[in-house]
Structure formats: structure tokens, C-alpha cells
Amino acid sequence: MPLSSLALFAAVYAVAVATPGPGVIALVARVLARGPGGMPAFILGFLVGDLVWFSIAATGFAVLAQSFAALFIALRYLGAAYLLYLAWRAWTAPVEPMSVEPLSVESARGGGRLRLFVGGLALTLGNPKVVLFFLALLPTVVDLEHLGALGMAEIAAIIVTVLGTTLGAYALAAARARRLFVSTRARRAVNRGSGAVMAGAAFAVAAR
């Protein structure tokens, strides 16, 4: 692909990714409530989900994908259910005073990586925002009919770079913000606020 076309796609995709949606809300709220542990697995789920939708759009299977509309609706509800699960975990999480250390126990532990990966994947595959971008907006930015294997690899590399960097920056910012809330009362308020935000995002995803 011409460098100008790749730059245009990168710019449009970066704006779409940086715009807060259910995925970004879930990631930031989860880091604020539970710490940054397991975030690479969570972000990997988003990456794989975006690559799946890009592959569907680039290989001409968008029409075929419509035949599996029920499956993607089920994935949307699965993603919403996962957000509700995260909301419940955040709301009911035990709260203890946090010592200001470079790496928290939660971050070092990072349990449930597979669950986080699957949750991120389901949330992305069923996210109407992602579907709209790849099946409706992408064809206006990239000439999919003449997109070869090398072009697909170039765009996939941009997706991995832009999405990974953007979500990583959101996670890092949330982790730093979380360190400002040291007292038990403040952490409980953050946990419950994060839970409420994730619950709201879950209902937004399910209602679309």
C-alpha cells in the first residue's frame, strides 16, 4: 500500500481507538479498581478481536458474517455479562490501605489472565463500535478490493501498534491515577465508582 494510504488509515484508526468506548471504559475502570495485573492479556483480547474483524472485512467475508448475526449478538451479550462481572468484582472487592510501592501485589499477581483475554475478545467481537468501523468505515479508507497479502500485513501491524500503544497508555494513566488513592475510604470509593461505570457500559453494550 502507498505510504499515504497507510498514514491515513493509521490516523483514522488512532482516532477511533482513542475515542472512549466500552473497551476503554472497561480497561480503565478495571485498572482503577483492581490494579494493572493481567492487563497485557486483557489488551491482547482486544487486539485479536480487532484483527478478526479486519480479516473478515479484508477477505470479503462481511456478507458471510451477516449470516452469523445471532452469534455476534450472543457475543455482545457475553461481553456485557463480562462487564457486569467485573463491575460486581470491583464493587465487592475487599479494601485495604495501599502502600505506595513501585509494583503492587495485585499487579505482580495478575491472576485470571485467560479469563481477561476471553473477556476482552468477547467484548471486542460484540462491540458495535468495532463492527461499524471495520465493516462500514474501513472500506471508505482502504481499497479492500485491491488489498494484497502484503497490504493486509501492513495494516495488521498498524492495528497492533496503534491499539496496543493506545490501550497501554490508558492502562498506565489509570494505574498512576490509582496510586493517588491510598486510604481505605478513597479506594472503596474508586472501586464502587469503577463498578458503577462498568455496569453502565454493560447496559450500553447490551442495548445497542
PDB file of C-alpha atoms in Angstrom, residues 80-197:
ATOM      1  CA  ALA A  80     -21.945  -7.153  28.532  1.00  0.00           C
ATOM      2  CA  ALA A  81     -22.192 -10.000  31.038  1.00  0.00           C
ATOM      3  CA  TYR A  82     -18.432  -9.915  31.495  1.00  0.00           C
ATOM      4  CA  LEU A  83     -18.559  -6.183  32.178  1.00  0.00           C
ATOM      5  CA  LEU A  84     -21.236  -6.820  34.798  1.00  0.00           C
ATOM      6  CA  TYR A  85     -18.997  -9.484  36.337  1.00  0.00           C
ATOM      7  CA  LEU A  86     -16.108  -7.008  36.500  1.00  0.00           C
ATOM      8  CA  ALA A  87     -18.467  -4.416  37.969  1.00  0.00           C
ATOM      9  CA  TRP A  88     -19.567  -6.840  40.682  1.00  0.00           C
ATOM     10  CA  ARG A  89     -15.935  -7.768  41.446  1.00  0.00           C
ATOM     11  CA  ALA A  90     -14.995  -4.100  41.723  1.00  0.00           C
ATOM     12  CA  TRP A  91     -17.979  -3.245  43.936  1.00  0.00           C
ATOM     13  CA  THR A  92     -17.416  -6.160  46.340  1.00  0.00           C
ATOM     14  CA  ALA A  93     -13.598  -6.197  46.347  1.00  0.00           C
ATOM     15  CA  PRO A  94     -12.062  -6.168  49.836  1.00  0.00           C
ATOM     16  CA  VAL A  95     -10.326  -2.872  50.515  1.00  0.00           C
ATOM     17  CA  GLU A  96      -7.091  -2.443  52.423  1.00  0.00           C
ATOM     18  CA  PRO A  97      -4.792   0.560  52.729  1.00  0.00           C
ATOM     19  CA  MET A  98      -2.339   0.562  49.827  1.00  0.00           C
ATOM     20  CA  SER A  99       1.310   1.153  50.435  1.00  0.00           C
ATOM     21  CA  VAL A 100       2.929   3.306  47.783  1.00  0.00           C
ATOM     22  CA  GLU A 101       5.347   0.874  46.129  1.00  0.00           C
ATOM     23  CA  PRO A 102       6.604   0.584  42.539  1.00  0.00           C
ATOM     24  CA  LEU A 103       4.659  -2.644  41.997  1.00  0.00           C
ATOM     25  CA  SER A 104       1.524  -3.588  43.880  1.00  0.00           C
ATOM     26  CA  VAL A 105       0.707  -7.131  44.953  1.00  0.00           C
ATOM     27  CA  GLU A 106      -2.277  -7.137  42.604  1.00  0.00           C
ATOM     28  CA  SER A 107      -0.066  -6.069  39.710  1.00  0.00           C
ATOM     29  CA  ALA A 108       2.527  -8.752  40.421  1.00  0.00           C
ATOM     30  CA  ARG A 109      -0.084 -11.438  40.818  1.00  0.00           C
ATOM     31  CA  GLY A 110      -2.180 -10.660  37.753  1.00  0.00           C
ATOM     32  CA  GLY A 111      -4.393 -13.730  38.127  1.00  0.00           C
ATOM     33  CA  GLY A 112      -7.066 -14.784  35.686  1.00  0.00           C
ATOM     34  CA  ARG A 113      -5.152 -13.855  32.528  1.00  0.00           C
ATOM     35  CA  LEU A 114      -7.071 -16.332  30.390  1.00  0.00           C
ATOM     36  CA  ARG A 115     -10.375 -15.000  31.724  1.00  0.00           C
ATOM     37  CA  LEU A 116      -9.267 -11.454  30.971  1.00  0.00           C
ATOM     38  CA  PHE A 117      -8.197 -12.417  27.449  1.00  0.00           C
ATOM     39  CA  VAL A 118     -11.505 -14.143  26.689  1.00  0.00           C
ATOM     40  CA  GLY A 119     -13.436 -11.243  28.206  1.00  0.00           C
ATOM     41  CA  GLY A 120     -11.550  -8.694  26.097  1.00  0.00           C
ATOM     42  CA  LEU A 121     -12.037 -10.818  22.976  1.00  0.00           C
ATOM     43  CA  ALA A 122     -15.774 -11.278  23.526  1.00  0.00           C
ATOM     44  CA  LEU A 123     -16.212  -7.593  24.316  1.00  0.00           C
ATOM     45  CA  THR A 124     -14.457  -6.617  21.076  1.00  0.00           C
ATOM     46  CA  LEU A 125     -16.182  -9.135  18.802  1.00  0.00           C
ATOM     47  CA  GLY A 126     -19.578  -7.996  20.058  1.00  0.00           C
ATOM     48  CA  ASN A 127     -18.796  -4.282  20.260  1.00  0.00           C
ATOM     49  CA  PRO A 128     -20.969  -2.358  17.757  1.00  0.00           C
ATOM     50  CA  LYS A 129     -18.345   0.409  17.601  1.00  0.00           C
ATOM     51  CA  VAL A 130     -15.695  -2.027  16.341  1.00  0.00           C
ATOM     52  CA  VAL A 131     -18.100  -3.691  13.902  1.00  0.00           C
ATOM     53  CA  LEU A 132     -19.113  -0.314  12.475  1.00  0.00           C
ATOM     54  CA  PHE A 133     -15.501   0.746  11.984  1.00  0.00           C
ATOM     55  CA  PHE A 134     -14.297  -2.355  10.164  1.00  0.00           C
ATOM     56  CA  LEU A 135     -17.390  -3.175   8.125  1.00  0.00           C
ATOM     57  CA  ALA A 136     -18.612   0.342   7.310  1.00  0.00           C
ATOM     58  CA  LEU A 137     -15.835   2.902   7.767  1.00  0.00           C
ATOM     59  CA  LEU A 138     -12.774   0.844   6.764  1.00  0.00           C
ATOM     60  CA  PRO A 139     -13.879   0.360   3.119  1.00  0.00           C
ATOM     61  CA  THR A 140     -14.035   4.155   2.710  1.00  0.00           C
ATOM     62  CA  VAL A 141     -10.411   4.492   3.861  1.00  0.00           C
ATOM     63  CA  VAL A 142      -8.794   1.383   2.339  1.00  0.00           C
ATOM     64  CA  ASP A 143      -9.366  -0.094  -1.128  1.00  0.00           C
ATOM     65  CA  LEU A 144     -10.193  -3.589   0.126  1.00  0.00           C
ATOM     66  CA  GLU A 145     -10.858  -4.967  -3.360  1.00  0.00           C
ATOM     67  CA  HIS A 146      -7.212  -4.492  -4.344  1.00  0.00           C
ATOM     68  CA  LEU A 147      -5.652  -5.215  -0.972  1.00  0.00           C
ATOM     69  CA  GLY A 148      -2.954  -7.883  -1.240  1.00  0.00           C
ATOM     70  CA  ALA A 149      -1.295 -10.043   1.368  1.00  0.00           C
ATOM     71  CA  LEU A 150       1.472  -7.508   1.991  1.00  0.00           C
ATOM     72  CA  GLY A 151      -1.055  -4.711   2.419  1.00  0.00           C
ATOM     73  CA  MET A 152      -3.026  -6.804   4.898  1.00  0.00           C
ATOM     74  CA  ALA A 153       0.157  -7.469   6.866  1.00  0.00           C
ATOM     75  CA  GLU A 154       0.982  -3.746   6.898  1.00  0.00           C
ATOM     76  CA  ILE A 155      -2.465  -2.798   8.168  1.00  0.00           C
ATOM     77  CA  ALA A 156      -2.397  -5.606  10.748  1.00  0.00           C
ATOM     78  CA  ALA A 157       0.924  -4.239  12.017  1.00  0.00           C
ATOM     79  CA  ILE A 158      -0.613  -0.772  12.314  1.00  0.00           C
ATOM     80  CA  ILE A 159      -3.585  -2.207  14.224  1.00  0.00           C
ATOM     81  CA  VAL A 160      -1.315  -3.997  16.689  1.00  0.00           C
ATOM     82  CA  THR A 161       0.904  -0.928  17.144  1.00  0.00           C
ATOM     83  CA  VAL A 162      -1.822   1.706  17.454  1.00  0.00           C
ATOM     84  CA  LEU A 163      -4.254  -0.318  19.560  1.00  0.00           C
ATOM     85  CA  GLY A 164      -1.554  -1.773  21.815  1.00  0.00           C
ATOM     86  CA  THR A 165       0.055   1.625  22.392  1.00  0.00           C
ATOM     87  CA  THR A 166      -3.223   3.446  22.985  1.00  0.00           C
ATOM     88  CA  LEU A 167      -4.694   0.907  25.394  1.00  0.00           C
ATOM     89  CA  GLY A 168      -1.335   0.584  27.133  1.00  0.00           C
ATOM     90  CA  ALA A 169      -1.270   4.353  27.637  1.00  0.00           C
ATOM     91  CA  TYR A 170      -4.807   4.285  29.077  1.00  0.00           C
ATOM     92  CA  ALA A 171      -3.813   1.458  31.450  1.00  0.00           C
ATOM     93  CA  LEU A 172      -0.652   3.276  32.544  1.00  0.00           C
ATOM     94  CA  ALA A 173      -2.542   6.510  33.177  1.00  0.00           C
ATOM     95  CA  ALA A 174      -5.179   4.648  35.192  1.00  0.00           C
ATOM     96  CA  ALA A 175      -2.505   2.851  37.211  1.00  0.00           C
ATOM     97  CA  ARG A 176      -0.824   6.144  38.066  1.00  0.00           C
ATOM     98  CA  ALA A 177      -4.135   7.751  38.968  1.00  0.00           C
ATOM     99  CA  ARG A 178      -4.943   4.780  41.190  1.00  0.00           C
ATOM    100  CA  ARG A 179      -1.822   5.441  43.273  1.00  0.00           C
ATOM    101  CA  LEU A 180      -3.300   8.764  44.351  1.00  0.00           C
ATOM    102  CA  PHE A 181      -5.996   6.947  46.334  1.00  0.00           C
ATOM    103  CA  VAL A 182      -4.122   5.455  49.285  1.00  0.00           C
ATOM    104  CA  SER A 183      -6.681   5.431  52.104  1.00  0.00           C
ATOM    105  CA  THR A 184      -9.247   2.683  52.570  1.00  0.00           C
ATOM    106  CA  ARG A 185     -12.155   5.088  52.134  1.00  0.00           C
ATOM    107  CA  ALA A 186     -10.747   6.520  48.914  1.00  0.00           C
ATOM    108  CA  ARG A 187     -10.049   3.084  47.428  1.00  0.00           C
ATOM    109  CA  ARG A 188     -13.539   1.876  48.304  1.00  0.00           C
ATOM    110  CA  ALA A 189     -14.997   4.929  46.560  1.00  0.00           C
ATOM    111  CA  VAL A 190     -12.828   4.274  43.486  1.00  0.00           C
ATOM    112  CA  ASN A 191     -13.816   0.598  43.409  1.00  0.00           C
ATOM    113  CA  ARG A 192     -17.519   1.342  43.615  1.00  0.00           C
ATOM    114  CA  GLY A 193     -17.287   4.179  41.143  1.00  0.00           C
ATOM    115  CA  SER A 194     -15.449   1.884  38.720  1.00  0.00           C
ATOM    116  CA  GLY A 195     -18.070  -0.797  39.255  1.00  0.00           C
ATOM    117  CA  ALA A 196     -20.870   1.638  38.508  1.00  0.00           C
ATOM    118  CA  VAL A 197     -19.124   2.822  35.335  1.00  0.00           C
TER     119      VAL A 197
END
